[in-house]
XYZ file of C-alpha atoms in Angstrom:
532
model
C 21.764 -7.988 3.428
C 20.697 -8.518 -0.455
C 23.676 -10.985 -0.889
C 22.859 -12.677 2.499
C 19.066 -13.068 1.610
C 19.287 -15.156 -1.308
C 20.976 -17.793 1.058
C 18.156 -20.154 1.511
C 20.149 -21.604 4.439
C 19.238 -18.381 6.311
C 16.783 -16.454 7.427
C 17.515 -12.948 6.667
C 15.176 -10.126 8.166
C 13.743 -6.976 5.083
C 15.856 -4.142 4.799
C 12.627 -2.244 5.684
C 12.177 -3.489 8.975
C 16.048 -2.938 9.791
C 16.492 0.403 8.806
C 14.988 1.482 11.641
C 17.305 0.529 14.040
C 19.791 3.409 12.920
C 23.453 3.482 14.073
C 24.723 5.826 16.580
C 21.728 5.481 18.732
C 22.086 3.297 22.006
C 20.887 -0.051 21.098
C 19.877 -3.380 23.319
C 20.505 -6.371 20.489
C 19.088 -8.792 22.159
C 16.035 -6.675 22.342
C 16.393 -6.454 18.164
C 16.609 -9.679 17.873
C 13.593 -10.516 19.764
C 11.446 -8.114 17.851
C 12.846 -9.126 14.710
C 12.481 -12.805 15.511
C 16.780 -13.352 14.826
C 19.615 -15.140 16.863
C 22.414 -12.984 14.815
C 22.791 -9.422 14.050
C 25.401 -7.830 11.751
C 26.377 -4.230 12.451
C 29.423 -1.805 11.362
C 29.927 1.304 9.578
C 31.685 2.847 6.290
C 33.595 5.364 6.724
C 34.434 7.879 3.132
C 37.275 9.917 2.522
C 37.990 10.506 -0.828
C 38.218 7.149 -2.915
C 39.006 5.060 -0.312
C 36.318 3.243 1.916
C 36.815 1.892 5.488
C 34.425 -0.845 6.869
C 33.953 -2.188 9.621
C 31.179 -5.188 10.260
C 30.590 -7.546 12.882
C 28.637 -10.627 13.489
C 26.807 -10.567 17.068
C 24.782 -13.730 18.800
C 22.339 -11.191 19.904
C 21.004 -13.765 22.821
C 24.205 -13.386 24.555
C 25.734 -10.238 23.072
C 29.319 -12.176 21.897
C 31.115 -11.551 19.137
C 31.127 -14.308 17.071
C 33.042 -12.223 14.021
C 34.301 -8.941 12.861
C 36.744 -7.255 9.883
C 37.905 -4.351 9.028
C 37.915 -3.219 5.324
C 40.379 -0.290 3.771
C 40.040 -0.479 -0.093
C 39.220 2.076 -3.151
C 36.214 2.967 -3.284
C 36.021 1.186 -6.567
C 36.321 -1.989 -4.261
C 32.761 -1.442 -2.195
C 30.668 -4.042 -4.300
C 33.578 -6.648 -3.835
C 33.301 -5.924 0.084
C 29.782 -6.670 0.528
C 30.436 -9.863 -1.369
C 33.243 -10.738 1.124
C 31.425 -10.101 3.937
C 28.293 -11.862 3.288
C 30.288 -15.195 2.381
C 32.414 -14.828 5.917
C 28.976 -14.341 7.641
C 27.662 -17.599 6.060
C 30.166 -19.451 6.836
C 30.430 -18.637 11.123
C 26.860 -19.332 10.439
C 27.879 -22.793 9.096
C 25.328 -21.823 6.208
C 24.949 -24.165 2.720
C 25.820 -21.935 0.038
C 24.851 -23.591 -3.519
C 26.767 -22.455 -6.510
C 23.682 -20.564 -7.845
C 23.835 -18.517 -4.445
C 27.575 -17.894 -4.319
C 27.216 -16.762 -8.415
C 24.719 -14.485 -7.376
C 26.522 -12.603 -4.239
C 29.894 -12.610 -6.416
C 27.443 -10.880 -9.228
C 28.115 -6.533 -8.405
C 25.053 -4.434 -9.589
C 26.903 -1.819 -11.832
C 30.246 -0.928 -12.343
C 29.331 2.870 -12.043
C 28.974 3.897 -8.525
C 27.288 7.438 -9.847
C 24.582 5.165 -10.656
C 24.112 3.017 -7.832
C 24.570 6.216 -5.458
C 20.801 7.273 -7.710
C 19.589 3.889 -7.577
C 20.314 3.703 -3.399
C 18.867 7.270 -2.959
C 15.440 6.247 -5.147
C 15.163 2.980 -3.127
C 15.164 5.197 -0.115
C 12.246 6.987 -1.428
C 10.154 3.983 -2.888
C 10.303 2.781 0.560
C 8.993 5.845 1.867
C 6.830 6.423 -0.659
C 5.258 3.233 0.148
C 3.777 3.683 3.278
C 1.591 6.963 2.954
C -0.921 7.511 0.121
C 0.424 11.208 0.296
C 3.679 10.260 -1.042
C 3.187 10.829 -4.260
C 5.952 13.464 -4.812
C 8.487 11.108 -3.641
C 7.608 8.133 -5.773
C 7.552 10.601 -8.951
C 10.910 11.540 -7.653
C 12.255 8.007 -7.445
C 11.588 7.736 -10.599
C 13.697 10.781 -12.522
C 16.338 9.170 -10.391
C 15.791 5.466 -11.631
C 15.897 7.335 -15.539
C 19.077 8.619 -14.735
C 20.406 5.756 -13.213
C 19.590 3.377 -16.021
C 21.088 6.261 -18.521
C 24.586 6.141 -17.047
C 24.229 2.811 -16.934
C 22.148 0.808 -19.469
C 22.694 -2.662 -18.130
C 22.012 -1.872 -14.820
C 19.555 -4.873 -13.905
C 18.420 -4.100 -10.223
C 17.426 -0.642 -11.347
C 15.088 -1.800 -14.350
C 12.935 -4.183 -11.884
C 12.649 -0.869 -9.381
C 11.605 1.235 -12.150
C 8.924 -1.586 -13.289
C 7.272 -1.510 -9.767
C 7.519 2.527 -9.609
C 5.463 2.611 -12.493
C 3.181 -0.052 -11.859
C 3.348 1.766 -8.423
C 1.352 4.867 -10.089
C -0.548 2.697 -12.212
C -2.419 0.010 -9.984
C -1.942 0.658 -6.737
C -3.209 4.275 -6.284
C -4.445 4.320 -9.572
C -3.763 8.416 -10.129
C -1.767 7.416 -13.702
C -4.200 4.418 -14.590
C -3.095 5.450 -18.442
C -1.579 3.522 -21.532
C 1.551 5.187 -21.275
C 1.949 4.594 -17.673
C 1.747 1.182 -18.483
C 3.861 0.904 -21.626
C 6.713 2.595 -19.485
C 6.494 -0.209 -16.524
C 6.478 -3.041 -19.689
C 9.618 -1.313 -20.963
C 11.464 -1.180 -17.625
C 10.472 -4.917 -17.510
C 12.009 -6.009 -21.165
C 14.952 -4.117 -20.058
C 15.136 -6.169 -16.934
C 14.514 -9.556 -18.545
C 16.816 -8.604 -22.129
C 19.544 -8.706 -19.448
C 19.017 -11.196 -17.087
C 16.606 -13.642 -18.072
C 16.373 -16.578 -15.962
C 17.209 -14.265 -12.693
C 14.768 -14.591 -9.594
C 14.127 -10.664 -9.910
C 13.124 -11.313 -13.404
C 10.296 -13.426 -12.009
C 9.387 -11.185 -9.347
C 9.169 -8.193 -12.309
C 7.120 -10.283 -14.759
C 4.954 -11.148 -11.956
C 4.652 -7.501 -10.688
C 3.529 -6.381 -14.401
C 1.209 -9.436 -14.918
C -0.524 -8.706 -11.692
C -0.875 -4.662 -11.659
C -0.768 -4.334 -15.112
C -2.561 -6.972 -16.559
C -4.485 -8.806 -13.638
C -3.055 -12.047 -15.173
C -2.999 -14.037 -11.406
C -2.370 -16.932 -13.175
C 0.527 -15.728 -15.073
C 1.452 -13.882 -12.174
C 1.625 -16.964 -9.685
C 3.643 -18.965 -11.861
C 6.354 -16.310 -11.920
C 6.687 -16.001 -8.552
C 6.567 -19.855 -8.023
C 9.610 -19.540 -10.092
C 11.071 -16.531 -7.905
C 10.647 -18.224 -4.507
C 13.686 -20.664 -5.282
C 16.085 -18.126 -5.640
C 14.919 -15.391 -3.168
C 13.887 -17.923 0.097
C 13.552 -14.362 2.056
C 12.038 -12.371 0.038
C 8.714 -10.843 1.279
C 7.315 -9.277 -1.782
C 7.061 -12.871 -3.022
C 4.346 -13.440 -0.233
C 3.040 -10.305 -0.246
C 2.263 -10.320 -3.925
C 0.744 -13.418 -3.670
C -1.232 -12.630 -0.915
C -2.775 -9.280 -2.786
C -3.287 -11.807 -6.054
C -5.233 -14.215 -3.821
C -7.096 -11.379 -1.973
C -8.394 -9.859 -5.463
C -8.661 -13.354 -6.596
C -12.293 -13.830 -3.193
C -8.995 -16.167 -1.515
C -9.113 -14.380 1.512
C -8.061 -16.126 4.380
C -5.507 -17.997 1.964
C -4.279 -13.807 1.106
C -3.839 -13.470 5.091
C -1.983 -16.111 5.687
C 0.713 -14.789 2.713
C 0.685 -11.429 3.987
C 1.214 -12.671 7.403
C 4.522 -14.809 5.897
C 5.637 -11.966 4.425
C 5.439 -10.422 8.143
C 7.446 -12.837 9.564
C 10.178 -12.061 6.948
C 9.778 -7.790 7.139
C 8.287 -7.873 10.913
C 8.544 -3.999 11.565
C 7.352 -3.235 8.112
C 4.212 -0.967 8.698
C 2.783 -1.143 4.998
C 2.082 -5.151 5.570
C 0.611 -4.985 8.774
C -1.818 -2.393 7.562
C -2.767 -4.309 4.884
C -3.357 -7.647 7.269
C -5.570 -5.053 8.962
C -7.141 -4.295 5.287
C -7.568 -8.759 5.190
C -9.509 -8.327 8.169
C -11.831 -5.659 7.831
C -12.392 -7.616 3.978
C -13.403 -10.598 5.913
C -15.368 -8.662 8.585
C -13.210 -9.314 11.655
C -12.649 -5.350 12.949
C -11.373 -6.663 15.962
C -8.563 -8.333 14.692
C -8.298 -5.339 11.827
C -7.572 -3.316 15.147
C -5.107 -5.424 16.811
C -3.276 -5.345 13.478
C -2.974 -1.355 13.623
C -1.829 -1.991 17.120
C 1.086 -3.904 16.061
C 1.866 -1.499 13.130
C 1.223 1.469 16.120
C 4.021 -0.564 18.356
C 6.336 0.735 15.527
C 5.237 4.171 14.500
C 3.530 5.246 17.615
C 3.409 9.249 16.273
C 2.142 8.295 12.754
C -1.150 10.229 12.638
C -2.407 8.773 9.792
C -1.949 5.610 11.293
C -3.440 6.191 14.641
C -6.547 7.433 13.073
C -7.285 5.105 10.716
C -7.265 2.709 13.606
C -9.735 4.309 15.689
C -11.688 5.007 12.584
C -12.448 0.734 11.965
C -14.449 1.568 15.484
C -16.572 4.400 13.184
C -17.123 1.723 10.711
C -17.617 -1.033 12.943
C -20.027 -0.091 15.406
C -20.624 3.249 14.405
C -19.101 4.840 17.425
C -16.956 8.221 16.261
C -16.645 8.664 20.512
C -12.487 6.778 19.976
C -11.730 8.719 16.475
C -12.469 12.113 17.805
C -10.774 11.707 20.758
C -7.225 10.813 18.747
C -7.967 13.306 16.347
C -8.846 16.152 19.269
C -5.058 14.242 20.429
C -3.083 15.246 16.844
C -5.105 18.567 16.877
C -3.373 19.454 20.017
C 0.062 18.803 18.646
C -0.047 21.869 16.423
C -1.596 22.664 13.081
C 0.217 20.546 10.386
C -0.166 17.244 12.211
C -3.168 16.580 11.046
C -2.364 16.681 7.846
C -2.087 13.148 6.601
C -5.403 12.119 8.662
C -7.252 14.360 7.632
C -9.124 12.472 5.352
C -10.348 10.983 7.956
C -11.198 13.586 10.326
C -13.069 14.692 7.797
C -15.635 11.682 7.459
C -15.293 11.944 11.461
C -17.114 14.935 11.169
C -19.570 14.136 8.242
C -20.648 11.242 10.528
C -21.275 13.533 13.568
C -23.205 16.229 11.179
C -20.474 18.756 12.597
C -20.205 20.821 9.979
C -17.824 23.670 11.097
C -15.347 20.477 12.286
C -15.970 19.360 8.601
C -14.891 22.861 6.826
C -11.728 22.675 8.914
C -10.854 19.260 7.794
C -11.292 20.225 4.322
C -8.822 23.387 4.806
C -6.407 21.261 6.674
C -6.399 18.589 3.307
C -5.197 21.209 1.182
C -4.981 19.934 -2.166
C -5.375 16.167 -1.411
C -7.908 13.909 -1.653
C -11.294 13.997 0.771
C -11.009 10.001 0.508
C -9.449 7.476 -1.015
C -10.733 3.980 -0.560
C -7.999 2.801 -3.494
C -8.728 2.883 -6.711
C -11.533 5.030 -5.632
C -10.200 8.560 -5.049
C -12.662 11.123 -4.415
C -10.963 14.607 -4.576
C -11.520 17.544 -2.352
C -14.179 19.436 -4.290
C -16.215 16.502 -4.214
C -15.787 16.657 -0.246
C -16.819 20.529 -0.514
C -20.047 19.220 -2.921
C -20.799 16.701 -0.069
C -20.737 18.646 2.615
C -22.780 21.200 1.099
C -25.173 18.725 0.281
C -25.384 17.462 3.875
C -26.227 21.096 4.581
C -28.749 21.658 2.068
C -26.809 23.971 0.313
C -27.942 23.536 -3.177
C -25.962 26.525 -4.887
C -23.039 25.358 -2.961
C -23.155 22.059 -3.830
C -23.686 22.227 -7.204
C -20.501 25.023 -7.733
C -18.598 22.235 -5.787
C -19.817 18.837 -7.694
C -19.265 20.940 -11.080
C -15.813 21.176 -10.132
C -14.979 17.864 -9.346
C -16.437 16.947 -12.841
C -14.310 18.957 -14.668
C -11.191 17.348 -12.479
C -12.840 13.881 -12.638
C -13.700 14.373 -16.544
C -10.024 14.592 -17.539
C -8.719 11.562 -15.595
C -11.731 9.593 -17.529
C -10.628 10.818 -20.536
C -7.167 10.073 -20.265
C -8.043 6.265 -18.729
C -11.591 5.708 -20.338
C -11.955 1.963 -20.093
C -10.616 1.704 -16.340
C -14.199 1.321 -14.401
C -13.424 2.961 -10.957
C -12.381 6.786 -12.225
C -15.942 6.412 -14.301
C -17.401 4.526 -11.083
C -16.741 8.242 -9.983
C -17.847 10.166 -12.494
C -20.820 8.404 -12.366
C -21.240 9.911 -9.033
C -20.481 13.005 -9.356
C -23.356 13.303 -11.984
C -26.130 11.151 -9.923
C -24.844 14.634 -7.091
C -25.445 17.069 -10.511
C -28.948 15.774 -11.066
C -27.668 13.588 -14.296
C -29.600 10.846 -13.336
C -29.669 9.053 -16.813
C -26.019 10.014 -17.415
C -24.598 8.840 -14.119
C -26.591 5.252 -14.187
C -25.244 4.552 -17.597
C -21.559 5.769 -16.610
C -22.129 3.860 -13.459
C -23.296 0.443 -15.162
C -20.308 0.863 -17.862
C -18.247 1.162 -14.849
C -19.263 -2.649 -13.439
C -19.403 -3.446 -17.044
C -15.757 -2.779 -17.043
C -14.574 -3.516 -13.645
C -16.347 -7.839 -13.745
C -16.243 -9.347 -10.486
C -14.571 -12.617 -11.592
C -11.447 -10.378 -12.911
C -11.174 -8.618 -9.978
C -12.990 -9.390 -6.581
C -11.779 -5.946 -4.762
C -12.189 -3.244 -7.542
C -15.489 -4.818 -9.102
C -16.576 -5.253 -5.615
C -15.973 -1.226 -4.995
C -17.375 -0.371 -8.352
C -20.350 -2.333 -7.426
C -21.205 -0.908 -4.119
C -20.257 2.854 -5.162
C -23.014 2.251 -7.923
C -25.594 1.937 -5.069
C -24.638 5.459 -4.162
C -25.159 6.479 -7.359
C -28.053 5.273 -7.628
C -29.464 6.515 -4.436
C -28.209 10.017 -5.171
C -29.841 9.782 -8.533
C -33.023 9.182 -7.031
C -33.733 5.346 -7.835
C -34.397 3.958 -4.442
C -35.425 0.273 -5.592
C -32.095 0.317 -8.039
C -30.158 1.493 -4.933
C -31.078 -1.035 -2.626
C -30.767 -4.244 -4.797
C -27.095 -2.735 -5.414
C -26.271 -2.553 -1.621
C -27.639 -5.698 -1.094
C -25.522 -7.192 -4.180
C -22.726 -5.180 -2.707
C -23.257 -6.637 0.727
C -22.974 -10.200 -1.189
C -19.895 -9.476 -2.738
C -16.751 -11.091 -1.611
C -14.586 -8.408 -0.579
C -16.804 -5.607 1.594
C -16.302 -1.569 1.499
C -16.232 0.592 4.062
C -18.682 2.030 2.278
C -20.927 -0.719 3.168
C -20.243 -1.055 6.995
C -22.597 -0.665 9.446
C -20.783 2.541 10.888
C -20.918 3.765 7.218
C -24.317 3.314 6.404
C -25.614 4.346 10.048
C -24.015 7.902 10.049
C -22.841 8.991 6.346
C -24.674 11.557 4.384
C -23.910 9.559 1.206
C -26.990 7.188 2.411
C -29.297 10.001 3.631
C -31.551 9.682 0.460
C -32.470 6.177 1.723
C -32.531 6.632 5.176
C -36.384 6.392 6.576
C -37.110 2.760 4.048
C -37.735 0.085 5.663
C -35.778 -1.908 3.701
C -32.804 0.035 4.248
C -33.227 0.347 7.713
C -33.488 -3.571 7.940
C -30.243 -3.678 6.248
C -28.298 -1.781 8.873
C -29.497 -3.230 11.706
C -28.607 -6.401 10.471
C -25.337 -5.418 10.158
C -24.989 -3.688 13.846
C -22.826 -5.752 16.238
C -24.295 -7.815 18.946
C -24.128 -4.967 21.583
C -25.590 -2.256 18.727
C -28.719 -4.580 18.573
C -32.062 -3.430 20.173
């Protein structure tokens, strides 16, 4: 499937959306080929015994079910690289496809010579992938890592490896923002000199540089012009769109962001990550409905994903302010036993904030056992803040301040070992405004902003910027708080923080709630059908 996608003759569906369909399980093609928008299917097997390698593949018109193709392979094992290149070049050809001598260079081209460290490479793509689509993943990318290491030890020019390790890092760095350090960084820039020491002018190259420029440095320009480069060698290549949709996105583009991410949909359609993050397009631009219909697609694919299913019903909490739809899913995973909750439970738990249900509140805390209370990425708020909140909410001063002490310590640390990245101060910030620091917490809150600008970086100056008017709030600066949630609400890429369902039923506004002014903000926000 690599060697077939760089045909730009082709169109050649993500190995993430493909994988699904696993062998051995009864199978309608022409179904497949409808959801994955294809007239052709390939399909076989490979067969191990020792070092030698059967396999079998097949090229299907999946309209009509014929066989347009097949071959059977018996070589060494040694041989396997050489088969996919055989394959992919019979395949073009039925298809009548163009190959140019770039393209044919490039499928001839085997990744390593040691299959030791492909067979780590292969098992650590399995995992990034993973890894990918739940925030709780964590484990696994760390994981894909050691095995990337070890792959690039055996083998030191080992190309396709170094790129994966770049985005693994960058992965940890950016994206959830838990290793937002100078070494983190340093390791994702080495991984990407590797990459380009041995292969240049390659597409991947481009896609690497682009990868660093953008999570690492927040260089879109840089980063555009890298993958303007990578598009002519990898025509089917969603990250291409997808990276340029985030770039555009964090760039205030945001229908020009959509329409990337959606591209890169049409390439990966089943790809669950994407279509949660058109969702994440929407709800920037204010459409919820559409945000919802975008879950609904990802939901068509991963119908039991909990985490999935209530984030969904959650846009309803933030959009109109109705919890009735979230509880009634999360009541649904409840009754499935008492570890499915466990990757929504982030969410159950600001379920229950919003319905002052405390005892519903304490459970969802036990049931996140050491993760986060909420993440609204980079912003990561850990579970002894959600302990210090919902003590607060109660009035339970003692409580709450054993709690919020806790998450300082915690927080304190990651500050200290990323001090100039805004939103992990954004937090501390916080956490102090919730200790009674009020001096502390507004200058830690305004260094924050200071260091996150808004013409850098629309989404995480936009968070930094609204979190501030908690902070504010907490710390007991009303007029301070309100000109930040009105900046906030001016900003070009909105928080949930700072939707109507947020700042309707959240204890993190309960300091302002009973101004006029704030009151007059959230009604101005409520939907049509909300308004009296």
């Amino acid at each position: 499937m690599t060697h077939l996608a760089r045909i730009a003759d082709l169109k050649v569906i993500s190995r993430t959306s493909v994988m699904q369909y696993k062998s051995g399980a009864p199978r309608n093609l022409r179904e497949i080929g409808q959801q994955l928008g294809v007239a052709h299917v390939v399909e076989g097997s490979v067969q191990r015994a020792a070092n030698k390698v059967r396999v079998i593949a097949q090229l299907i018109d999946a309209r009509n079910d014929a066989h347009l193709w097949a071959q059977t392979y018996d070589r060494d094992l040694a041989d396997v690289f050489a088969i996919q290149s055989e394959i992919a070049k019979a395949i073009a050809d039925q298809l009548q496809a163009k190959l140019s001598p770039n393209e044919k260079k490039a499928i001839e081209q085997p990744p390593t010579t040691d299959l030791a460290a492909f067979d780590l490479y292969s098992r650590a793509k399995s995992l990034l992938l993973t890894a990918n689509f739940s925030a709780t993943n964590e484990p696994d990318l760390r994981k894909a890592i050691e095995l990337l290491d070890e792959a690039v030890k055996r083998d030191p020019s080992f190309f396709d490896a170094y790129c994966q390790l770049a985005y693994a890092h960058e992965e940890l760095y950016a994206v959830r923002g838990s290793d937002h350090t100078p070494a983190r960084l340093a390791l994702a820039e080495a991984a990407v000199q590797a990459a380009t020491r041995l292969r240049p002018d390659a597409a991947e190259t481009h896609l690497a540089r682009a990868q660093y420029l953008y999570y690492g440095l927040r260089d879109y320009a840089g980063a555009l012009a890298e993958l303007e480069i990578g598009r002519r060698a990898l025509p089917n290549d969603p990250r291409l769109f997808e990276l340029t949709g985030y770039i555009l996105r964090r760039r205030g583009q945001q229908e020009e962001g959509l329409q990337n991410l959606q591209r890169a949909a049409e390439l990966d359609p089943r790809n669950f990550y994407t279509l949660q993050q058109i969702a994440v397009s929407y709800q920037f631009l204010g459409r919820y409905a559409e945000a919802i219909a975008a879950f609904d697609r990802t939901l068509a694919i991963v119908p039991d994903n909990a985490e999935t299913r209530a984030n969904r019903d959650a846009f309803y909490l933030f959009w109109k302010g109705d919890t009735r739809p979230l509880h009634q899913t999360i009541d649904a995973i409840l009754a499935q036993g008492p570890g499915a909750i466990a990757s929504a439970a982030d969410v159950w738990f600001f379920c229950a904030l919003a319905e002052r249900d405390p005892a519903a509140a304490e459970r969802a805390l036990v049931a996140l056992g050491d993760n986060q209370c909420w993440t609204e990425p980079p912003i990561i708020l850990s579970r002894s803040f959600g302990e210090g909140l919902l003590a607060r909410m109660n009035n339970e001063e003692a409580r709450a301040g054993t709690a919020f002490e806790a998450a300082r310590i915690q927080q304190e640390k990651i500050v200290q070992a990323q001090p100039d990245y805004g939103p992990t101060l954004c937090v501390l910030g916080l956490i102090d405004a919730a200790l009674g620091r009020k001096d502390l917490a507004l200058d830690e809150g305004r260094r924050a902003i200071a260091l996150t600008p808004l013409e850098k970086d629309v989404k995480n100056g936009s968070l930094v910027l609204q979190y501030f008017a908690i902070t504010a709030a907490w710390a007991g600066d009303k007029e301070l708080a309100l000109q930040q949630l009105e900046a906030g609400l001016r900003a070009p890429a909105a928080s949930l923080m700072l939707s109507y369902g947020a700042l309707k039923l959240l204890p993190f506004w309960d300091p302002l709630r009973g101004d006029s002014r704030f009151e007059q903000i959230v009604a101005s926000l409520a939907p049509k059908e909300n308004r009296q």
